Amino acid sequence: MNVTTGQRLSTRDHIAQSIRDILCTPIGSRVMRRDYGSALFELIDQPQHGATRLRLMAAIVDALTQWEPRVRITAVTLGNSALDGKLIITLEVQRSDTQSNEQYQVNYG
């Protein structure tokens, strides 16, 4: 179900919504599910050098591996939007139900 409209979603759109929710939810912020989410919130304001980018990628893969069983991450690309300072996350995944390769993009921040 779409979180804003309540309408039915395709599986692809539901996965995209789930990925965005997992990555944009800080760990510890859900009352009955304290370990849900990702560590991106803690890492996003760190100095943007190689070590931080690697920790960001690891946090993304860790969170999605734990909370989204319908996909297997095959690649993570991080980009910064020069205009507004947001982190642009591009994920290449393999879906477990269809074995198809798909790409998802999440704008964080």
XYZ file of N, CA and C in Angstrom:
327
model
N 0.832 -1.166 0.000
C 0.000 0.000 0.000
C 0.888 1.244 0.000
N 0.519 2.209 -0.802
C 1.243 3.471 -0.861
C 1.035 4.227 0.453
N 2.126 4.687 1.063
C 2.023 5.334 2.379
C 1.328 6.681 2.319
N 1.302 7.330 1.164
C 0.665 8.647 1.081
C -0.761 8.590 0.549
N -1.038 7.675 -0.383
C -2.365 7.639 -1.002
C -3.234 6.486 -0.525
N -2.633 5.435 0.008
C -3.382 4.263 0.412
C -3.724 3.337 -0.745
N -3.270 3.687 -1.932
C -3.551 2.874 -3.118
C -2.649 1.645 -3.168
N -3.100 0.650 -3.927
C -2.331 -0.577 -4.117
C -1.092 -0.265 -4.959
N 0.030 -0.907 -4.611
C 1.290 -0.716 -5.330
C 1.687 -1.992 -6.056
N 2.407 -1.815 -7.154
C 3.027 -2.970 -7.790
C 4.147 -3.466 -6.871
N 4.607 -4.677 -7.101
C 5.686 -5.217 -6.269
C 6.921 -4.346 -6.377
N 7.259 -3.897 -7.586
C 8.445 -3.055 -7.779
C 8.321 -1.755 -6.986
N 7.161 -1.108 -7.062
C 6.953 0.137 -6.323
C 6.945 -0.097 -4.815
N 6.421 -1.251 -4.384
C 6.417 -1.563 -2.955
C 7.843 -1.772 -2.450
N 8.675 -2.426 -3.251
C 10.087 -2.605 -2.878
C 10.780 -1.257 -2.797
N 10.528 -0.387 -3.778
C 11.142 0.950 -3.767
C 10.728 1.728 -2.524
N 9.442 1.661 -2.171
C 8.953 2.344 -0.975
C 9.589 1.761 0.282
N 9.724 0.453 0.332
C 10.320 -0.221 1.480
C 11.797 0.160 1.635
N 12.523 0.176 0.531
C 13.946 0.549 0.570
C 14.099 1.964 1.111
N 13.287 2.879 0.602
C 13.365 4.272 1.061
C 13.047 4.358 2.557
N 12.026 3.643 3.010
C 11.646 3.673 4.421
C 12.761 3.124 5.304
N 13.346 2.024 4.900
C 14.430 1.421 5.686
C 15.613 2.368 5.785
N 16.035 2.928 4.657
C 17.226 3.780 4.647
C 16.998 5.120 5.336
N 15.784 5.640 5.299
C 15.514 6.963 5.871
C 15.049 6.923 7.324
N 14.915 5.725 7.889
C 14.515 5.595 9.288
C 15.757 5.404 10.153
N 16.019 6.336 11.070
C 17.170 6.169 11.963
C 16.966 4.989 12.915
N 18.005 4.206 13.113
C 17.944 3.107 14.077
C 17.592 3.682 15.447
N 16.654 3.022 16.124
C 16.241 3.461 17.451
C 15.025 4.359 17.459
N 14.522 4.754 16.297
C 13.403 5.687 16.264
C 12.035 5.017 16.270
N 11.949 3.741 16.000
C 10.671 3.020 16.037
C 10.487 2.434 17.428
N 9.375 2.725 18.048
C 9.143 2.355 19.441
C 9.162 0.848 19.656
N 8.421 0.091 18.888
C 8.330 -1.349 19.098
C 9.334 -2.142 18.257
N 10.139 -1.451 17.504
C 11.117 -2.109 16.637
C 12.387 -1.248 16.614
N 13.061 -1.181 17.740
C 14.199 -0.276 17.906
C 15.357 -0.537 16.953
N 15.524 -1.764 16.472
C 16.657 -2.064 15.595
C 16.317 -1.885 14.120
N 15.098 -1.438 13.802
C 14.689 -1.202 12.415
C 15.324 0.084 11.888
N 15.709 0.080 10.628
C 16.228 1.283 9.976
C 17.685 1.121 9.583
N 18.330 2.262 9.382
C 19.736 2.252 8.964
C 20.538 3.284 9.749
N 21.842 3.187 9.653
C 22.749 4.106 10.353
C 23.086 5.335 9.514
N 22.381 5.545 8.397
C 22.696 6.697 7.547
C 22.562 8.022 8.285
N 21.558 8.120 9.150
C 21.322 9.342 9.908
C 22.562 9.751 10.710
N 23.257 8.776 11.273
C 24.453 9.052 12.068
C 25.660 9.399 11.196
N 25.674 8.907 9.966
C 26.847 9.059 9.106
C 26.763 10.222 8.127
N 25.574 10.717 7.864
C 25.377 11.673 6.777
C 26.139 12.987 6.979
N 26.332 13.422 8.211
C 27.021 14.686 8.458
C 28.509 14.538 8.727
N 29.033 13.331 8.596
C 30.464 13.104 8.784
C 31.229 13.664 7.590
N 32.512 13.957 7.745
C 33.305 14.436 6.607
C 33.239 13.429 5.453
N 33.021 13.926 4.269
C 32.843 13.061 3.106
C 34.188 12.702 2.481
N 34.818 11.691 3.052
C 36.044 11.150 2.485
C 35.845 9.661 2.259
N 36.844 8.971 1.785
C 36.728 7.571 1.410
C 36.220 6.665 2.510
N 36.710 6.845 3.732
C 36.302 5.976 4.836
C 34.820 6.160 5.172
N 34.352 7.400 5.169
C 32.939 7.650 5.463
C 32.053 7.096 4.360
N 32.464 7.265 3.116
C 31.674 6.735 2.005
C 31.584 5.209 2.096
N 32.656 4.572 2.502
C 32.642 3.119 2.673
C 31.701 2.712 3.813
N 31.720 3.468 4.907
C 30.811 3.192 6.027
C 29.353 3.420 5.623
N 29.102 4.441 4.789
C 27.753 4.676 4.278
C 27.278 3.488 3.447
N 28.136 3.009 2.551
C 27.768 1.867 1.706
C 27.513 0.629 2.557
N 28.360 0.404 3.557
C 28.187 -0.754 4.442
C 26.880 -0.643 5.224
N 26.537 0.555 5.678
C 25.291 0.758 6.421
C 24.076 0.483 5.534
N 24.165 0.869 4.274
C 23.077 0.631 3.322
C 22.885 -0.867 3.104
N 23.973 -1.553 2.802
C 23.895 -2.998 2.547
C 23.439 -3.741 3.791
N 23.961 -3.373 4.950
C 23.581 -4.036 6.199
C 22.087 -3.894 6.474
N 21.564 -2.676 6.362
C 20.148 -2.433 6.647
C 19.243 -3.170 5.664
N 19.577 -3.110 4.385
C 18.708 -3.754 3.395
C 18.802 -5.276 3.448
N 19.965 -5.787 3.790
C 20.113 -7.235 3.933
C 19.255 -7.726 5.095
N 19.214 -6.949 6.154
C 18.442 -7.343 7.327
C 16.939 -7.169 7.135
N 16.503 -6.080 6.480
C 15.092 -5.728 6.494
C 14.350 -5.891 5.172
N 15.027 -6.135 4.070
C 14.334 -6.295 2.791
C 14.777 -7.581 2.107
N 14.137 -8.706 2.448
C 14.563 -10.004 1.920
C 14.234 -10.213 0.442
N 13.452 -9.324 -0.162
C 13.074 -9.503 -1.565
C 14.160 -9.096 -2.542
N 15.243 -8.491 -2.038
C 16.325 -8.055 -2.924
C 17.677 -8.489 -2.392
N 18.595 -8.672 -3.328
C 20.006 -8.915 -3.001
C 20.800 -7.795 -3.667
N 21.543 -7.039 -2.866
C 22.288 -5.890 -3.370
C 23.471 -6.378 -4.207
N 23.595 -5.851 -5.426
C 24.738 -6.184 -6.268
C 25.684 -5.001 -6.443
N 25.183 -3.767 -6.262
C 26.043 -2.585 -6.359
C 25.388 -1.406 -5.652
N 26.221 -0.574 -5.046
C 25.777 0.663 -4.402
C 26.637 1.789 -4.942
N 25.986 2.839 -5.428
C 26.696 4.017 -5.903
C 26.190 5.220 -5.125
N 27.117 6.020 -4.611
C 26.755 7.220 -3.860
C 27.118 8.447 -4.674
N 26.203 9.382 -4.730
C 26.458 10.648 -5.395
C 25.909 11.775 -4.550
N 26.472 12.949 -4.705
C 25.998 14.119 -3.972
C 25.368 15.085 -4.956
N 24.222 15.624 -4.578
C 23.591 16.649 -5.387
C 24.259 17.980 -5.066
N 24.869 18.581 -6.050
C 25.602 19.832 -5.843
C 24.664 20.975 -5.464
N 23.402 20.899 -5.850
C 22.487 22.005 -5.612
C 21.962 22.057 -4.185
N 21.680 20.927 -3.586
C 21.047 20.951 -2.273
C 21.738 20.119 -1.203
N 22.892 19.523 -1.504
C 23.657 18.794 -0.510
C 23.076 17.455 -0.110
N 22.166 16.912 -0.899
C 21.569 15.621 -0.569
C 22.427 14.480 -1.094
N 22.297 13.339 -0.426
C 22.982 12.130 -0.845
C 22.065 11.377 -1.798
N 22.567 11.033 -2.956
C 21.807 10.273 -3.935
C 22.361 8.859 -3.946
N 21.509 7.894 -3.578
C 21.907 6.494 -3.476
C 21.305 5.746 -4.661
N 22.162 5.101 -5.446
C 21.689 4.267 -6.550
C 22.034 2.829 -6.215
N 21.016 1.987 -6.211
C 21.181 0.582 -5.859
C 20.892 -0.291 -7.066
N 21.761 -1.237 -7.301
C 21.484 -2.278 -8.277
C 21.237 -3.536 -7.473
N 20.099 -4.169 -7.742
C 19.678 -5.322 -6.948
C 19.209 -6.448 -7.856
N 19.181 -7.627 -7.269
C 18.550 -8.766 -7.915
C 17.353 -9.159 -7.051
N 16.172 -9.174 -7.654
C 14.975 -9.549 -6.902
C 14.948 -11.046 -6.677
N 14.550 -11.455 -5.476
C 14.542 -12.879 -5.152
C 13.361 -13.609 -5.780
N 12.271 -12.912 -6.067
C 11.103 -13.584 -6.628
C 11.198 -13.812 -8.137
N 11.774 -12.869 -8.868
C 11.843 -12.976 -10.327
C 13.258 -13.199 -10.849
N 14.248 -13.070 -9.980
C 15.662 -13.159 -10.358
C 16.051 -12.078 -11.364
N 15.235 -11.050 -11.498
C 15.546 -9.965 -12.425
C 16.430 -8.923 -11.748
N 17.227 -8.244 -12.544
C 18.077 -7.165 -12.056
C 17.336 -5.850 -12.210
N 17.322 -5.060 -11.146
C 16.628 -3.780 -11.171
C 17.494 -2.714 -10.511
N 17.138 -1.473 -10.775
C 17.870 -0.348 -10.204
C 16.875 0.544 -9.467
N 17.275 0.989 -8.281
C 16.454 1.882 -7.473
C 17.305 3.072 -7.071
N 16.665 4.228 -6.962
C 17.376 5.433 -6.524
C 16.646 6.022 -5.328
N 17.428 6.401 -4.322
C 16.880 7.026 -3.116
C 17.598 8.349 -2.910
N 16.824 9.424 -2.770
C 17.395 10.732 -2.419
C 17.285 10.872 -0.915
N 18.435 10.968 -0.260
C 18.453 11.030 1.199
C 18.886 12.423 1.642
N 18.136 12.980 2.560
C 18.508 14.264 3.131
C 17.651 15.390 2.697
